[in-house]
Short mmCIF file of C-alpha atoms in Angstrom, two decimals:
data_model
loop_
_atom_site.label_atom_id
_atom_site.label_comp_id
_atom_site.label_asym_id
_atom_site.label_seq_id
_atom_site.Cartn_x
_atom_site.Cartn_y
_atom_site.Cartn_z
CA MET A 19 0.13 -0.12 0.05
CA GLN A 20 2.77 2.64 1.00
CA GLN A 21 4.51 1.48 -2.22
CA ASP A 22 1.38 1.96 -4.38
CA LEU A 23 1.06 5.77 -2.84
CA ILE A 24 4.70 6.48 -3.23
CA ALA A 25 4.20 5.41 -6.73
CA GLN A 26 0.96 7.49 -7.26
CA ALA A 27 3.19 10.70 -5.78
CA ARG A 28 5.99 10.18 -8.20
CA THR A 29 3.64 10.16 -11.17
CA TRP A 30 1.89 12.98 -10.01
CA LEU A 31 5.56 14.99 -9.23
CA ALA A 32 6.73 14.20 -12.73
CA GLU A 33 4.17 16.09 -14.73
CA ASP A 34 3.76 18.96 -12.13
CA PRO A 35 4.33 22.22 -13.91
CA ASP A 36 4.87 24.08 -10.66
CA PRO A 37 8.10 24.13 -8.81
CA GLU A 38 6.41 24.86 -5.75
CA THR A 39 4.14 22.14 -5.77
CA ARG A 40 6.80 20.07 -6.96
CA ASP A 41 9.10 20.80 -4.10
CA GLU A 42 6.34 20.36 -1.50
CA LEU A 43 5.51 16.90 -2.75
CA ALA A 44 9.22 15.88 -3.33
CA ALA A 45 9.67 16.70 0.58
CA LEU A 46 6.66 14.49 1.54
CA ILE A 47 7.98 11.50 -0.64
CA GLU A 48 11.23 12.15 0.84
CA SER A 49 10.23 11.83 4.53
CA GLY A 50 7.74 9.16 4.20
CA SER A 51 4.84 11.29 5.31
CA ALA A 52 2.06 8.25 4.63
CA ASP A 53 -0.95 9.99 6.38
CA GLU A 54 -0.28 13.25 4.47
CA LEU A 55 0.15 11.61 0.97
CA ALA A 56 -2.57 9.26 1.80
CA ALA A 57 -4.82 12.66 2.30
CA ARG A 58 -3.52 14.31 -0.81
CA PHE A 59 -4.10 11.11 -3.13
CA ALA A 60 -7.44 9.70 -1.56
CA GLY A 61 -9.16 10.46 -4.56
CA THR A 62 -9.65 13.94 -6.98
CA LEU A 63 -11.04 16.92 -6.19
CA GLN A 64 -14.79 16.77 -7.38
CA PHE A 65 -15.91 19.30 -9.88
CA GLY A 66 -19.52 20.16 -9.10
CA THR A 67 -21.77 22.81 -9.70
CA ALA A 68 -19.80 25.17 -7.38
CA GLY A 69 -16.83 24.13 -9.94
CA LEU A 70 -13.69 23.25 -7.60
CA ARG A 71 -12.86 24.66 -4.00
CA GLY A 72 -10.30 23.09 -1.84
CA GLU A 73 -7.10 24.04 -0.25
CA LEU A 74 -3.85 24.56 -2.03
CA GLY A 75 -0.95 22.07 -2.25
CA ALA A 76 0.33 19.21 -4.29
CA GLY A 77 -1.79 16.38 -5.18
CA PRO A 78 -5.18 15.54 -6.67
CA MET A 79 -7.03 16.30 -3.55
CA ARG A 80 -5.79 20.06 -3.37
CA MET A 81 -5.73 22.96 -5.61
CA ASN A 82 -3.03 23.63 -7.73
CA ARG A 83 -1.96 23.87 -11.19
CA SER A 84 -2.05 20.30 -12.53
CA VAL A 85 -5.60 20.12 -11.11
CA VAL A 86 -6.76 23.44 -12.99
CA ILE A 87 -4.84 22.59 -16.32
CA ARG A 88 -6.82 19.26 -16.26
CA ALA A 89 -10.23 21.60 -15.49
CA ALA A 90 -9.74 23.81 -18.16
CA ALA A 91 -8.86 20.82 -20.67
CA GLY A 92 -12.05 19.23 -19.64
CA LEU A 93 -14.19 22.68 -19.85
CA ALA A 94 -12.51 22.92 -23.46
CA ALA A 95 -13.53 19.69 -24.52
CA TYR A 96 -17.06 20.03 -23.26
CA LEU A 97 -17.41 23.51 -25.14
CA LYS A 98 -16.14 21.79 -28.35
CA ALA A 99 -18.60 18.63 -27.73
CA GLN A 100 -21.44 21.37 -27.69
CA GLY A 101 -20.42 22.92 -30.98
CA GLN A 102 -18.86 25.91 -29.44
CA GLY A 103 -14.99 25.38 -30.73
CA GLY A 104 -13.49 28.57 -31.56
CA GLY A 105 -15.94 30.69 -28.85
CA LEU A 106 -14.48 33.14 -26.50
CA VAL A 107 -13.75 32.20 -22.94
CA VAL A 108 -13.32 35.10 -20.40
CA ILE A 109 -11.54 34.46 -17.50
CA GLY A 110 -11.36 36.45 -14.20
CA TYR A 111 -9.38 36.05 -10.91
CA ASP A 112 -9.07 37.42 -7.21
CA ALA A 113 -6.07 38.27 -5.46
CA ARG A 114 -5.54 34.88 -3.67
CA TYR A 115 -2.60 32.71 -3.63
CA LYS A 116 -2.03 31.21 -6.91
CA SER A 117 -5.17 32.88 -8.63
CA ALA A 118 -3.27 34.67 -11.49
CA ASP A 119 -1.40 31.60 -12.21
CA PHE A 120 -4.48 29.72 -12.34
CA ALA A 121 -6.12 32.24 -14.70
CA ARG A 122 -2.93 32.22 -17.16
CA ASP A 123 -2.98 28.20 -17.10
CA THR A 124 -6.66 28.36 -18.08
CA ALA A 125 -6.33 30.83 -20.91
CA ALA A 126 -3.23 28.76 -22.19
CA VAL A 127 -5.24 25.84 -22.18
CA MET A 128 -8.02 27.22 -23.80
CA THR A 129 -5.86 28.89 -26.46
CA GLY A 130 -3.95 25.49 -27.28
CA ALA A 131 -7.67 23.63 -27.45
CA GLY A 132 -8.54 26.23 -30.49
CA LEU A 133 -10.69 28.40 -28.20
CA ARG A 134 -10.12 32.04 -27.75
CA ALA A 135 -9.59 33.37 -24.47
CA ALA A 136 -9.47 36.62 -22.63
CA VAL A 137 -8.55 37.42 -19.27
CA LEU A 138 -9.79 40.53 -17.10
CA PRO A 139 -6.93 43.19 -16.52
CA ARG A 140 -6.23 42.55 -13.09
CA PRO A 141 -7.75 41.01 -9.82
CA LEU A 142 -11.37 42.13 -9.88
CA PRO A 143 -14.80 41.30 -8.49
CA THR A 144 -16.47 37.87 -9.47
CA PRO A 145 -19.77 40.19 -10.82
CA VAL A 146 -17.30 41.98 -13.33
CA LEU A 147 -16.43 38.45 -14.68
CA ALA A 148 -20.13 37.47 -14.66
CA TYR A 149 -21.02 40.56 -16.77
CA ALA A 150 -18.23 40.19 -18.95
CA ILE A 151 -19.29 37.18 -20.28
CA ARG A 152 -22.85 38.44 -21.92
CA HIS A 153 -21.15 41.86 -22.72
CA LEU A 154 -18.63 40.17 -24.80
CA GLY A 155 -20.91 37.45 -26.01
CA ALA A 156 -18.58 34.43 -24.59
CA VAL A 157 -19.41 30.98 -24.78
CA ALA A 158 -18.16 30.39 -21.07
CA GLY A 159 -16.60 32.31 -18.42
CA VAL A 160 -13.99 31.21 -15.48
CA GLU A 161 -13.54 32.93 -12.51
CA VAL A 162 -10.67 31.84 -10.19
CA THR A 163 -11.65 32.49 -6.44
CA ALA A 164 -12.49 31.01 -3.20
CA SER A 165 -14.80 33.58 -2.39
CA HIS A 166 -14.59 33.75 1.56
CA ASN A 167 -13.19 30.55 2.36
CA PRO A 168 -9.76 30.59 4.64
CA PRO A 169 -6.81 32.04 3.22
CA ARG A 170 -5.07 28.54 2.05
CA ASP A 171 -8.11 27.85 -0.18
CA ASN A 172 -8.89 28.59 -3.73
CA GLY A 173 -11.44 27.74 -6.41
CA TYR A 174 -12.59 27.57 -9.94
CA LYS A 175 -15.92 28.85 -10.84
CA VAL A 176 -17.35 28.00 -14.17
CA TYR A 177 -20.20 29.80 -16.07
CA LEU A 178 -21.68 29.29 -19.43
CA GLY A 179 -22.52 31.91 -22.28
CA ASP A 180 -26.12 32.81 -20.45
CA GLY A 181 -23.77 34.29 -17.69
CA SER A 182 -25.40 32.16 -15.03
CA GLN A 183 -23.10 29.41 -13.12
CA ILE A 184 -23.21 25.76 -14.36
CA VAL A 185 -26.14 23.42 -13.29
CA PRO A 186 -26.64 19.80 -13.88
CA PRO A 187 -26.36 18.15 -16.35
CA ALA A 188 -23.56 20.63 -17.59
CA ASP A 189 -21.63 20.06 -14.36
CA GLY A 190 -21.52 16.30 -14.75
CA GLU A 191 -20.76 16.61 -18.30
CA ILE A 192 -18.02 18.82 -17.82
CA ALA A 193 -16.44 16.30 -14.90
CA ALA A 194 -16.78 13.35 -17.04
CA GLU A 195 -14.46 15.59 -19.85
CA ILE A 196 -12.07 16.43 -16.70
CA ALA A 197 -11.87 12.71 -15.63
CA ALA A 198 -10.88 11.66 -19.43
CA VAL A 199 -7.78 14.09 -19.54
CA GLY A 200 -4.87 12.33 -20.09
CA PRO A 201 -1.19 12.94 -19.06
CA LEU A 202 -0.52 16.72 -18.81
CA ASP A 203 2.01 16.71 -21.45
CA GLY A 204 -0.67 15.83 -23.85
CA VAL A 205 -2.75 19.55 -23.17
CA PRO A 206 -1.47 21.96 -25.61
CA ARG A 207 -0.42 25.16 -23.47
CA PRO A 208 1.02 27.76 -25.52
CA ASP A 209 2.78 30.60 -24.02
CA GLU A 210 0.80 33.29 -25.95
CA GLY A 211 -2.26 33.65 -27.92
CA TRP A 212 -4.84 34.79 -25.25
CA GLU A 213 -6.03 38.45 -25.05
CA ILE A 214 -5.40 40.34 -21.86
CA LEU A 215 -8.71 42.91 -21.65
CA GLY A 216 -8.28 46.63 -20.92
CA GLU A 217 -10.10 48.85 -18.50
CA GLU A 218 -12.75 49.06 -21.13
CA VAL A 219 -14.71 45.99 -19.85
CA LEU A 220 -14.70 47.54 -15.95
CA ALA A 221 -15.54 51.13 -17.49
CA ALA A 222 -18.94 49.09 -19.25
CA TYR A 223 -19.67 47.37 -15.95
CA LEU A 224 -19.54 50.66 -13.80
CA ALA A 225 -21.71 52.12 -16.37
CA ARG A 226 -24.21 49.56 -16.08
CA THR A 227 -24.25 49.97 -12.12
CA ASP A 228 -25.79 52.94 -12.45
CA ALA A 229 -28.97 51.19 -13.74
CA VAL A 230 -29.70 49.86 -10.36
CA LEU A 231 -30.56 53.31 -8.75
CA ALA A 232 -33.77 55.42 -9.37
CA ALA A 233 -33.21 58.71 -11.42
CA GLY A 234 -32.90 61.51 -8.84
CA SER A 235 -32.94 59.45 -5.73
CA PRO A 236 -31.15 61.14 -2.78
CA ARG A 237 -27.41 60.04 -2.26
CA THR A 238 -26.51 61.17 0.89
CA ALA A 239 -25.93 58.26 3.16
CA ARG A 240 -22.41 58.28 4.73
CA VAL A 241 -21.04 54.90 4.54
CA VAL A 242 -18.03 52.86 6.28
CA TYR A 243 -16.78 50.10 3.90
CA THR A 244 -14.56 47.21 4.26
CA ALA A 245 -13.07 45.06 1.20
CA MET A 246 -12.19 41.99 3.93
CA HIS A 247 -8.52 42.18 1.93
CA GLY A 248 -10.44 41.36 -1.08
CA VAL A 249 -10.32 43.10 -4.52
CA GLY A 250 -13.82 45.45 -3.72
CA THR A 251 -12.24 48.88 -2.82
CA SER A 252 -11.26 50.02 -6.07
CA VAL A 253 -14.55 48.96 -7.86
CA LEU A 254 -16.81 50.10 -5.23
CA THR A 255 -15.48 53.34 -4.70
CA ALA A 256 -15.63 54.45 -8.33
CA ALA A 257 -19.23 52.77 -8.33
CA PHE A 258 -20.17 55.13 -5.50
CA ASP A 259 -18.03 58.16 -7.00
CA ARG A 260 -20.21 57.74 -10.30
CA ALA A 261 -23.37 57.43 -8.42
CA GLY A 262 -22.51 60.61 -6.56
CA PHE A 263 -22.67 59.42 -3.11
CA PRO A 264 -20.25 60.47 -0.34
CA ALA A 265 -16.85 58.82 -0.89
CA PRO A 266 -17.13 55.81 1.85
CA VAL A 267 -14.56 56.10 4.73
CA LEU A 268 -12.39 52.85 3.87
CA VAL A 269 -11.54 50.36 7.03
CA ALA A 270 -7.54 50.98 5.95
CA GLU A 271 -6.48 47.70 7.77
CA GLN A 272 -8.54 45.90 5.02
CA ALA A 273 -8.69 47.98 2.30
CA GLU A 274 -5.96 46.45 -0.06
CA PRO A 275 -5.90 43.01 -1.62
CA ASP A 276 -3.92 40.61 0.92
CA PRO A 277 -4.17 36.73 0.32
CA ALA A 278 -3.15 35.89 3.83
CA PHE A 279 -6.02 37.85 5.42
CA PRO A 280 -4.18 39.13 8.46
CA THR A 281 -6.64 40.77 10.41
CA VAL A 282 -9.53 37.81 10.38
CA ALA A 283 -9.51 34.36 11.08
CA PHE A 284 -11.93 33.89 8.26
CA PRO A 285 -12.39 36.34 5.54
CA ASN A 286 -16.33 36.59 5.64
CA PRO A 287 -18.53 38.89 7.11
CA GLU A 288 -20.48 36.76 8.90
CA GLU A 289 -18.12 35.21 11.05
CA PRO A 290 -17.46 36.46 14.66
CA GLY A 291 -14.68 39.26 14.79
CA ALA A 292 -14.53 39.63 11.24
CA MET A 293 -16.34 43.21 11.25
CA ASP A 294 -14.51 44.41 14.72
CA LEU A 295 -12.22 46.74 12.74
CA ALA A 296 -15.38 47.91 10.62
CA PHE A 297 -17.10 48.78 13.87
CA ALA A 298 -14.12 50.21 15.33
CA THR A 299 -13.98 52.71 12.18
CA ALA A 300 -17.77 53.41 12.37
CA ARG A 301 -17.27 54.57 16.25
CA ARG A 302 -14.94 57.11 15.00
CA THR A 303 -16.49 58.44 12.09
CA GLU A 304 -20.21 58.15 12.70
CA PRO A 305 -21.57 56.90 9.32
CA ASP A 306 -25.28 56.02 8.44
CA ILE A 307 -24.39 52.46 7.95
CA VAL A 308 -21.42 50.10 7.43
CA ILE A 309 -21.18 47.94 4.15
CA ALA A 310 -18.61 45.00 3.81
CA ASN A 311 -18.07 42.78 0.78
CA ASP A 312 -16.19 39.38 0.92
CA PRO A 313 -12.87 38.97 -0.86
CA ASP A 314 -14.32 38.58 -4.31
CA ALA A 315 -17.01 40.99 -3.48
CA ASP A 316 -19.96 39.14 -5.02
CA ARG A 317 -21.63 39.35 -1.33
CA CYS A 318 -22.42 42.42 0.74
CA ALA A 319 -22.91 42.73 4.36
CA VAL A 320 -24.70 45.47 6.01
CA ALA A 321 -24.49 46.94 9.43
CA VAL A 322 -26.38 49.65 11.30
CA PRO A 323 -25.99 52.04 14.25
CA ASP A 324 -28.03 50.29 17.23
CA PRO A 325 -27.72 51.59 20.78
CA ALA A 326 -28.99 48.30 22.22
CA THR A 327 -26.15 46.48 20.88
CA GLU A 328 -22.84 46.34 22.49
CA GLY A 329 -20.56 48.27 20.73
CA GLY A 330 -23.37 50.37 18.95
CA TRP A 331 -23.36 48.55 16.02
CA ARG A 332 -25.47 45.70 14.60
CA MET A 333 -24.97 43.34 11.93
CA LEU A 334 -28.09 42.90 9.39
CA SER A 335 -28.82 39.17 8.43
CA GLY A 336 -28.68 38.59 4.82
CA ASP A 337 -32.49 37.83 5.28
CA GLU A 338 -33.09 41.10 6.84
CA VAL A 339 -31.08 42.87 3.93
CA GLY A 340 -32.98 40.86 1.43
CA ALA A 341 -36.43 41.80 2.67
CA LEU A 342 -35.42 45.66 2.77
CA LEU A 343 -34.04 45.59 -0.32
CA ALA A 344 -37.28 44.07 -1.92
CA ALA A 345 -39.58 46.36 -0.21
CA HIS A 346 -37.28 49.18 -1.39
CA LEU A 347 -37.58 47.86 -5.26
CA VAL A 348 -41.27 47.42 -4.50
CA ASP A 349 -41.79 51.27 -3.43
CA ARG A 350 -39.89 52.11 -6.73
CA GLY A 351 -42.58 50.40 -8.48
CA VAL A 352 -40.68 47.36 -10.23
CA SER A 353 -42.37 44.67 -12.02
CA GLY A 354 -41.28 41.31 -12.78
CA VAL A 355 -40.57 38.24 -10.52
CA LEU A 356 -38.87 38.03 -6.80
CA ALA A 357 -36.97 35.19 -6.38
CA GLU A 358 -35.11 33.31 -3.46
CA SER A 359 -33.15 30.00 -2.20
CA ILE A 360 -35.53 27.90 -0.21
CA VAL A 361 -33.25 28.50 2.85
CA SER A 362 -34.02 32.04 2.91
CA SER A 363 -36.84 33.78 4.70
CA SER A 364 -40.63 33.38 3.74
CA LEU A 365 -41.07 37.28 4.25
CA LEU A 366 -40.11 37.87 0.46
CA GLY A 367 -42.95 35.99 -0.59
CA ARG A 368 -45.45 37.91 1.67
CA ILE A 369 -43.79 41.13 0.28
CA ALA A 370 -44.24 39.82 -3.29
CA ARG A 371 -47.69 38.94 -2.88
CA LYS A 372 -48.56 42.01 -1.21
CA ALA A 373 -47.13 44.06 -4.18
CA GLY A 374 -48.84 41.70 -6.87
CA LEU A 375 -45.46 40.53 -7.93
CA GLY A 376 -44.23 36.86 -8.64
CA HIS A 377 -42.39 34.89 -6.26
CA GLU A 378 -40.32 31.92 -6.91
CA GLU A 379 -38.29 29.70 -4.61
CA THR A 380 -34.98 27.91 -5.76
CA LEU A 381 -32.65 25.30 -4.80
CA THR A 382 -29.68 27.07 -2.86
CA GLY A 383 -27.28 28.95 -5.11
CA PHE A 384 -27.50 31.91 -7.42
CA LYS A 385 -26.75 29.19 -10.38
CA TRP A 386 -30.36 28.47 -9.51
CA ILE A 387 -31.98 31.98 -8.85
CA ALA A 388 -30.54 33.72 -11.72
CA ARG A 389 -32.35 31.11 -14.02
CA VAL A 390 -35.89 32.16 -12.63
CA ASP A 391 -38.12 33.41 -15.43
CA GLY A 392 -38.78 37.00 -15.51
CA LEU A 393 -36.28 37.61 -12.77
CA ARG A 394 -36.20 41.42 -11.39
CA TYR A 395 -34.70 40.65 -7.85
CA GLY A 396 -32.99 37.82 -6.20
CA TYR A 397 -31.44 36.95 -2.92
CA GLU A 398 -30.29 34.43 -0.80
CA GLU A 399 -29.40 34.27 3.11
CA ALA A 400 -26.06 34.24 2.72
CA LEU A 401 -25.55 37.74 1.96
CA GLY A 402 -26.21 37.66 -1.80
CA TYR A 403 -28.28 39.71 -3.82
CA CYS A 404 -28.72 39.98 -7.54
CA VAL A 405 -30.28 43.62 -8.02
CA ASP A 406 -29.64 43.91 -11.77
CA PRO A 407 -30.05 40.51 -13.31
CA GLU A 408 -30.02 41.76 -16.88
CA GLY A 409 -26.38 42.85 -16.20
CA VAL A 410 -25.30 40.31 -13.78
CA ARG A 411 -26.86 37.13 -13.71
CA ASP A 412 -25.11 36.17 -10.12
CA LYS A 413 -25.13 37.86 -6.74
CA ASP A 414 -23.19 41.15 -7.21
CA GLY A 415 -21.82 42.74 -3.92
CA ILE A 416 -21.39 46.15 -5.67
CA THR A 417 -24.75 46.82 -6.89
CA ALA A 418 -26.28 45.61 -4.04
CA ALA A 419 -24.15 47.91 -1.94
CA LEU A 420 -25.25 51.12 -4.15
CA LEU A 421 -28.97 49.92 -3.61
CA VAL A 422 -28.31 49.63 0.08
CA ALA A 423 -26.78 53.08 0.06
CA GLU A 424 -29.59 54.45 -1.82
CA LEU A 425 -32.48 53.19 0.65
CA ALA A 426 -30.36 54.50 3.37
CA SER A 427 -30.60 57.62 2.03
CA VAL A 428 -34.31 57.71 1.06
CA LEU A 429 -35.07 56.78 4.62
CA LYS A 430 -32.47 59.53 6.03
CA GLU A 431 -34.39 62.22 4.28
CA GLN A 432 -37.61 61.21 5.90
CA GLY A 433 -35.74 61.16 9.24
CA ARG A 434 -35.69 57.25 9.58
CA THR A 435 -33.30 54.37 9.48
CA LEU A 436 -33.27 50.45 8.06
CA LEU A 437 -34.48 49.30 11.59
CA ASP A 438 -37.24 51.52 11.35
CA LEU A 439 -38.47 49.93 7.77
CA LEU A 440 -37.75 46.46 9.52
CA ASP A 441 -40.26 47.39 12.03
CA ASP A 442 -42.90 48.50 9.40
CA LEU A 443 -42.56 45.18 7.78
CA ALA A 444 -42.92 43.22 11.01
CA LEU A 445 -46.05 45.16 11.64
CA VAL A 446 -47.44 44.40 8.27
CA HIS A 447 -46.28 40.98 7.58
CA GLY A 448 -45.26 39.45 11.28
CA LEU A 449 -41.97 39.03 12.52
CA HIS A 450 -39.72 36.70 10.76
CA ALA A 451 -36.90 35.71 12.71
CA THR A 452 -34.20 33.42 11.09
CA GLY A 453 -30.99 31.63 12.36
CA GLN A 454 -28.60 29.41 11.50
CA LEU A 455 -27.32 26.17 13.29
CA SER A 456 -23.92 25.59 11.49
CA VAL A 457 -21.39 23.00 12.46
CA ARG A 458 -17.94 22.74 10.74
CA VAL A 459 -16.16 19.37 10.86
CA LYS A 460 -12.73 17.92 10.01
CA ASP A 461 -14.43 14.19 9.27
CA LEU A 462 -17.33 14.73 6.68
CA SER A 463 -18.51 11.52 7.65
CA VAL A 464 -20.09 13.49 10.77
CA ILE A 465 -22.36 15.05 8.41
CA SER A 466 -23.25 12.21 6.49
CA ASP A 467 -24.31 10.43 9.81
CA ALA A 468 -26.11 13.26 10.80
CA MET A 469 -28.35 13.51 7.66
CA ALA A 470 -28.82 9.64 7.98
CA ARG A 471 -29.86 10.04 11.67
CA LEU A 472 -32.65 12.84 10.61
CA ARG A 473 -33.89 10.67 7.84
CA GLU A 474 -34.15 7.49 9.83
CA GLN A 475 -35.69 9.27 13.01
CA PRO A 476 -37.25 12.81 11.89
CA PRO A 477 -38.19 15.15 14.75
CA THR A 478 -41.81 15.45 15.71
CA ALA A 479 -41.60 18.43 17.73
CA LEU A 480 -38.77 21.13 18.29
CA ALA A 481 -39.02 23.94 20.74
CA GLY A 482 -42.46 22.72 21.64
CA LEU A 483 -43.85 23.49 18.04
CA ALA A 484 -45.36 20.20 16.51
CA VAL A 485 -43.63 19.21 13.25
CA THR A 486 -46.37 19.07 10.42
CA SER A 487 -44.58 17.98 7.54
CA ALA A 488 -41.08 16.22 6.98
CA GLU A 489 -39.82 16.51 3.22
CA ASP A 490 -36.42 14.73 2.03
CA LEU A 491 -35.67 16.87 -0.49
CA ALA A 492 -33.57 14.24 -2.25
CA ARG A 493 -36.74 12.78 -3.90
CA GLY A 494 -37.23 16.29 -5.28
CA THR A 495 -40.49 18.09 -5.22
CA ALA A 496 -42.92 19.44 -7.72
CA GLU A 497 -41.32 22.53 -7.90
CA LEU A 498 -37.84 21.37 -6.79
CA PRO A 499 -35.17 18.94 -8.59
CA PRO A 500 -33.15 16.64 -5.89
CA THR A 501 -30.94 17.82 -3.73
CA ASP A 502 -29.34 16.50 -0.50
CA GLY A 503 -31.51 18.31 2.18
CA LEU A 504 -34.14 17.74 4.52
CA ARG A 505 -37.23 20.34 5.23
CA TYR A 506 -39.38 20.62 8.11
CA ARG A 507 -42.57 22.75 8.48
CA LEU A 508 -43.55 23.49 11.90
CA GLN A 509 -46.43 25.47 13.25
CA GLY A 510 -45.34 29.05 12.65
CA ALA A 511 -41.79 27.88 12.16
CA ARG A 512 -39.71 26.28 9.24
CA VAL A 513 -36.19 24.17 9.08
CA ILE A 514 -33.88 23.26 6.47
CA VAL A 515 -31.13 21.10 7.09
CA ARG A 516 -28.28 20.62 4.37
CA PRO A 517 -24.80 19.95 3.62
CA SER A 518 -22.99 23.08 2.72
CA GLY A 519 -21.76 22.94 -1.21
CA THR A 520 -18.46 24.73 -0.78
CA GLU A 521 -17.29 24.26 3.16
CA PRO A 522 -17.03 21.15 5.42
CA LYS A 523 -20.06 22.28 7.07
CA LEU A 524 -23.49 20.86 8.00
CA LYS A 525 -26.20 23.93 7.94
CA CYS A 526 -29.31 24.01 9.35
CA TYR A 527 -31.68 27.11 8.50
CA LEU A 528 -34.50 28.14 10.89
CA GLU A 529 -37.40 30.44 10.60
CA VAL A 530 -40.01 31.41 13.11
CA VAL A 531 -42.78 33.67 12.42
CA VAL A 532 -44.35 35.57 15.24
CA PRO A 533 -47.76 38.10 14.83
CA VAL A 534 -47.17 41.32 15.79
CA GLY A 535 -50.25 43.64 16.38
CA SER A 536 -48.83 46.95 17.18
CA ALA A 537 -45.44 48.54 17.45
CA ASP A 538 -45.90 48.20 21.47
CA GLU A 539 -46.00 44.16 20.79
CA LEU A 540 -42.38 44.42 18.83
CA PRO A 541 -39.85 43.85 21.53
CA ALA A 542 -42.09 40.96 23.07
CA ALA A 543 -42.00 39.29 19.54
CA ARG A 544 -38.30 39.58 19.22
CA ALA A 545 -37.87 38.30 22.60
CA ARG A 546 -40.10 35.15 21.52
CA GLY A 547 -38.66 34.45 18.09
CA ALA A 548 -35.33 34.54 19.89
CA GLU A 549 -36.77 32.17 22.38
CA LEU A 550 -38.04 29.95 19.55
CA LEU A 551 -35.10 30.15 17.54
CA ASP A 552 -32.79 28.71 20.61
CA GLY A 553 -34.97 26.28 21.41
CA ILE A 554 -35.03 25.01 17.92
CA LYS A 555 -31.22 25.01 17.47
CA ARG A 556 -31.14 22.81 20.80
CA ASP A 557 -33.72 20.47 19.87
CA LEU A 558 -32.35 19.87 16.34
CA ALA A 559 -28.87 19.49 17.52
CA ALA A 560 -29.57 16.61 19.96
CA ALA A 561 -32.09 14.95 16.87
CA ALA A 562 -29.07 15.10 14.71
CA GLY A 563 -26.37 13.88 17.03
CA ILE A 564 -24.31 17.01 16.42
#
């Protein structure tokens, strides 16, 4: 067994084009690190609807140039099989370790396969790549990013020519082509022949960002902004300047791209501590709101002044921002369909129905949301908002930030705040309290065991609320294709349990709805909502054995 592992590693080493991972693997072979080698050669990093994502390092279970070259070759073969040989593939990348290398390798493979390749001029937000695909008439796009994952991760996200991320069956067909790629020396990789795009594509994207704002709307909100060590600063500040907002106050320690993400444990605005520097900046400068992007700037987080919160600033949940933006667009008189993922708050459906607009629920991810017919606005609770589907068929943290700033400005002119509008929504539709039970694991069997346990013994009550229906989403429903998930409906509540598609996490999404008769009842309703969420978390964890 040990000799087989060493032989596998030596074969991989012989064709690895990257001196850094070659040295890393050679040292592992030399030291006889059986456990480490076994982890890296336990299989291959699986290409799915999120593309590829994983830790950087040598071997087929890590993100590296060999894995990326194979992925690019498989994508090229798929596109040619679809009759799109000779078509344009646009490639974008963030500022993580190896991102520029992976982008260049992808361009070389596409060129060698007879396709045309164009690379964005520098590390830019993912939504710029999603925009560029349709703007340039490309047959596909690739974004090299691991979004908000830890510093040692990177990823490879694939879009087709409609500007949306891949969904089945395309993901499986591309994976099959990747598996069929032979030795790397058989993959042509010329040293030139692709185009490095100029700033014109970014200029066209920025010109499009104006479309999300209402003509003549107030632009007075003062913002503290953090890019979370990612690529958002230059694009967001340019968009705010074009729109006529005051220049955002930057969180200086996090404004420039840095793949080490030195000030945060996880570069995700949702993680504890990630917003501490932003809040410190806000306490010094007293803005109207705080806005954060994740490192590739496709997500948008919002915080508001709240004297009742320790430190004086409160993060809004993704569901709260999702409802606020929907209410703002409805107030502006938009038409079309409002869409969300099934794990997001049911409040959006109530807002849509009251306004006489369509409402759709999809599986998790913008690869599904962006495909809704007639989409005008889509969101999911993980801080993702699509506010200009004709421009970007994906979540976009830049245009979402503009729309939040417009809403804050409108309310400011009225002497009101985002929290006041949330109160209004609760009075009309009931208090929708959402929460999450999220368990990060090192052993993935913990997740599969928890799912199996819940399937075999579904809970009959959570927090004293009777479970009125239990659905195994793996069987699919009349509205949804099959997915690995469970949905429980309770009296006044809803729970969805699913493995994360991008991280080693089991995620449980909770919502309770508490009726509210008057503004005086809001504090009690919030307390009741929080109590029920805590009880559901406790009982669900026990039922899942986590």
